[in-house]
PDB file of C-alpha atoms in Angstrom:
ATOM      1  CA  UNK A1215      19.097   7.865  11.356  1.00 38.00           C
ATOM      2  CA  UNK A1216      16.057   7.032  13.451  1.00 44.00           C
ATOM      3  CA  UNK A1217      16.685   4.542  16.236  1.00 45.00           C
ATOM      4  CA  UNK A1218      14.008   2.022  17.217  1.00 44.00           C
ATOM      5  CA  UNK A1219      13.935   0.881  20.810  1.00 46.00           C
ATOM      6  CA  UNK A1220      10.876  -1.374  20.886  1.00 46.00           C
ATOM      7  CA  UNK A1221       7.951  -2.604  18.797  1.00 48.00           C
ATOM      8  CA  UNK A1222       5.935   0.580  19.418  1.00 52.00           C
ATOM      9  CA  UNK A1223       8.604   2.608  17.649  1.00 65.00           C
ATOM     10  CA  UNK A1224       8.185   0.864  14.324  1.00 73.00           C
ATOM     11  CA  UNK A1225       4.688  -0.671  14.445  1.00 79.00           C
ATOM     12  CA  UNK A1226       1.302   1.040  14.362  1.00 76.00           C
ATOM     13  CA  UNK A1227      -2.116  -0.656  14.104  1.00 75.00           C
ATOM     14  CA  UNK A1228      -0.462  -3.970  13.223  1.00 81.00           C
ATOM     15  CA  UNK A1229       1.560  -2.486  10.339  1.00 89.00           C
ATOM     16  CA  UNK A1230       5.048  -1.101   9.979  1.00 90.00           C
ATOM     17  CA  UNK A1231       5.188   2.694  10.250  1.00 89.00           C
ATOM     18  CA  UNK A1232       5.962   4.013   6.814  1.00 90.00           C
ATOM     19  CA  UNK A1233       8.252   6.972   6.140  1.00 89.00           C
ATOM     20  CA  UNK A1234       6.665   7.249   2.669  1.00 90.00           C
ATOM     21  CA  UNK A1235       3.935   9.701   1.751  1.00 90.00           C
ATOM     22  CA  UNK A1236       2.288  10.148  -1.622  1.00 91.00           C
ATOM     23  CA  UNK A1237       2.990  13.481  -3.315  1.00 91.00           C
ATOM     24  CA  UNK A1238      -0.353  13.136  -5.114  1.00 90.00           C
ATOM     25  CA  UNK A1239      -2.303  12.647  -1.867  1.00 88.00           C
ATOM     26  CA  UNK A1240      -0.452  15.586  -0.335  1.00 86.00           C
ATOM     27  CA  UNK A1241      -1.276  17.769  -3.352  1.00 83.00           C
ATOM     28  CA  UNK A1242      -4.916  16.759  -3.814  1.00 80.00           C
ATOM     29  CA  UNK A1243      -7.018  17.392  -0.723  1.00 68.00           C
ATOM     30  CA  UNK A1244     -10.416  15.924   0.167  1.00 57.00           C
ATOM     31  CA  UNK A1245     -12.203  19.090  -1.018  1.00 59.00           C
ATOM     32  CA  UNK A1246     -10.596  18.769  -4.463  1.00 58.00           C
ATOM     33  CA  UNK A1247     -11.618  15.173  -5.016  1.00 57.00           C
ATOM     34  CA  UNK A1248     -15.188  15.631  -3.817  1.00 56.00           C
ATOM     35  CA  UNK A1249     -15.114  12.553  -1.600  1.00 62.00           C
ATOM     36  CA  UNK A1250     -13.302  11.414   1.505  1.00 65.00           C
ATOM     37  CA  UNK A1251      -9.773  10.401   0.640  1.00 74.00           C
ATOM     38  CA  UNK A1252      -8.158   7.247   1.937  1.00 81.00           C
ATOM     39  CA  UNK A1253      -7.963   7.176   5.717  1.00 82.00           C
ATOM     40  CA  UNK A1254      -5.223   5.761   7.912  1.00 83.00           C
ATOM     41  CA  UNK A1255      -6.876   2.332   7.778  1.00 87.00           C
ATOM     42  CA  UNK A1256      -6.057   2.052   4.050  1.00 90.00           C
ATOM     43  CA  UNK A1257      -2.747   0.206   3.610  1.00 93.00           C
ATOM     44  CA  UNK A1258      -2.066   1.871   0.245  1.00 93.00           C
ATOM     45  CA  UNK A1259      -2.111   5.382   1.741  1.00 92.00           C
ATOM     46  CA  UNK A1260       1.562   5.295   2.745  1.00 93.00           C
ATOM     47  CA  UNK A1261       2.765   2.335   0.682  1.00 94.00           C
ATOM     48  CA  UNK A1262       5.850   2.897  -1.507  1.00 96.00           C
ATOM     49  CA  UNK A1263       4.388   0.499  -4.130  1.00 96.00           C
ATOM     50  CA  UNK A1264       1.161   2.510  -4.463  1.00 96.00           C
ATOM     51  CA  UNK A1265       0.740   4.736  -7.500  1.00 96.00           C
ATOM     52  CA  UNK A1266      -1.885   7.381  -6.702  1.00 94.00           C
ATOM     53  CA  UNK A1267      -3.381   9.426  -9.515  1.00 91.00           C
ATOM     54  CA  UNK A1268      -6.054  12.034 -10.013  1.00 86.00           C
ATOM     55  CA  UNK A1269      -7.547  12.626 -13.432  1.00 81.00           C
ATOM     56  CA  UNK A1270      -8.786  16.131 -12.621  1.00 72.00           C
ATOM     57  CA  UNK A1271     -12.226  14.731 -11.985  1.00 69.00           C
ATOM     58  CA  UNK A1272     -13.747  14.306  -8.572  1.00 67.00           C
ATOM     59  CA  UNK A1273     -12.124  10.914  -7.982  1.00 78.00           C
ATOM     60  CA  UNK A1274      -8.713   9.752  -6.909  1.00 84.00           C
ATOM     61  CA  UNK A1275      -7.394   6.307  -7.783  1.00 90.00           C
ATOM     62  CA  UNK A1276      -4.589   4.006  -6.706  1.00 93.00           C
ATOM     63  CA  UNK A1277      -2.808   1.353  -8.745  1.00 95.00           C
ATOM     64  CA  UNK A1278      -0.619  -1.154  -6.913  1.00 95.00           C
ATOM     65  CA  UNK A1279       2.667  -1.787  -8.699  1.00 96.00           C
ATOM     66  CA  UNK A1280       3.141  -4.982  -6.660  1.00 96.00           C
ATOM     67  CA  UNK A1281      -0.281  -6.577  -7.273  1.00 94.00           C
ATOM     68  CA  UNK A1282      -0.769  -5.000 -10.716  1.00 95.00           C
ATOM     69  CA  UNK A1283      -4.335  -3.931 -10.037  1.00 92.00           C
ATOM     70  CA  UNK A1284      -6.375  -0.918  -9.017  1.00 91.00           C
ATOM     71  CA  UNK A1285      -6.724  -0.843  -5.240  1.00 91.00           C
ATOM     72  CA  UNK A1286      -8.638   2.377  -4.598  1.00 87.00           C
ATOM     73  CA  UNK A1287     -11.437   4.161  -6.423  1.00 82.00           C
ATOM     74  CA  UNK A1288     -14.528   3.309  -8.437  1.00 65.00           C
ATOM     75  CA  UNK A1289     -16.138   1.388  -5.601  1.00 73.00           C
ATOM     76  CA  UNK A1290     -13.110  -0.796  -4.827  1.00 76.00           C
ATOM     77  CA  UNK A1291     -13.019  -2.252  -1.318  1.00 85.00           C
ATOM     78  CA  UNK A1292      -9.993  -0.626   0.366  1.00 86.00           C
ATOM     79  CA  UNK A1293      -6.970  -2.787   1.167  1.00 92.00           C
ATOM     80  CA  UNK A1294      -6.376  -2.749   4.932  1.00 92.00           C
ATOM     81  CA  UNK A1295      -3.399  -5.127   5.215  1.00 94.00           C
ATOM     82  CA  UNK A1296      -0.954  -6.182   2.519  1.00 94.00           C
ATOM     83  CA  UNK A1297       2.297  -8.152   2.593  1.00 95.00           C
ATOM     84  CA  UNK A1298       3.665  -6.175  -0.356  1.00 95.00           C
ATOM     85  CA  UNK A1299       3.289  -2.950   1.644  1.00 94.00           C
ATOM     86  CA  UNK A1300       5.110  -4.436   4.609  1.00 94.00           C
ATOM     87  CA  UNK A1301       7.958  -5.671   2.390  1.00 93.00           C
ATOM     88  CA  UNK A1302       8.364  -2.289   0.669  1.00 93.00           C
ATOM     89  CA  UNK A1303       8.206  -0.316   3.932  1.00 93.00           C
ATOM     90  CA  UNK A1304      10.726  -2.696   5.561  1.00 91.00           C
ATOM     91  CA  UNK A1305      13.201  -1.861   2.774  1.00 91.00           C
ATOM     92  CA  UNK A1306      12.973   1.814   3.754  1.00 89.00           C
ATOM     93  CA  UNK A1307      13.519   1.347   7.484  1.00 84.00           C
ATOM     94  CA  UNK A1308      16.904   1.356   9.227  1.00 80.00           C
ATOM     95  CA  UNK A1309      18.672  -1.997   9.089  1.00 68.00           C
ATOM     96  CA  UNK A1310      19.125  -2.113  12.881  1.00 55.00           C
ATOM     97  CA  UNK A1311      15.387  -2.445  13.601  1.00 49.00           C
ATOM     98  CA  UNK A1312      14.133  -5.368  15.692  1.00 55.00           C
ATOM     99  CA  UNK A1313      12.891  -8.386  13.754  1.00 56.00           C
ATOM    100  CA  UNK A1314       9.155  -9.149  13.762  1.00 57.00           C
ATOM    101  CA  UNK A1315       8.212 -12.382  15.476  1.00 55.00           C
TER     102      UNK A1315
END
């Protein structure tokens, strides 16, 4: 189990570091979707509640199972910070992590 010693071990850019990665994003590269994929600034990129899908077209989409709405694609403004992401990532992290203040 990973051991956290200070805030830098479990925080990055104001968000919890997520051990989750989307199999769809890993499978579908930027060349396949014909547009830049979600960058690191997009909260949904490594969120366990995000449902990424690709319809075989040149677009990739994300549906949030926590907010029950589309959060990426078709001109949507990307989500940069989200409490639902932080809650879901926190569930995945070791229980002995420091508490956020």
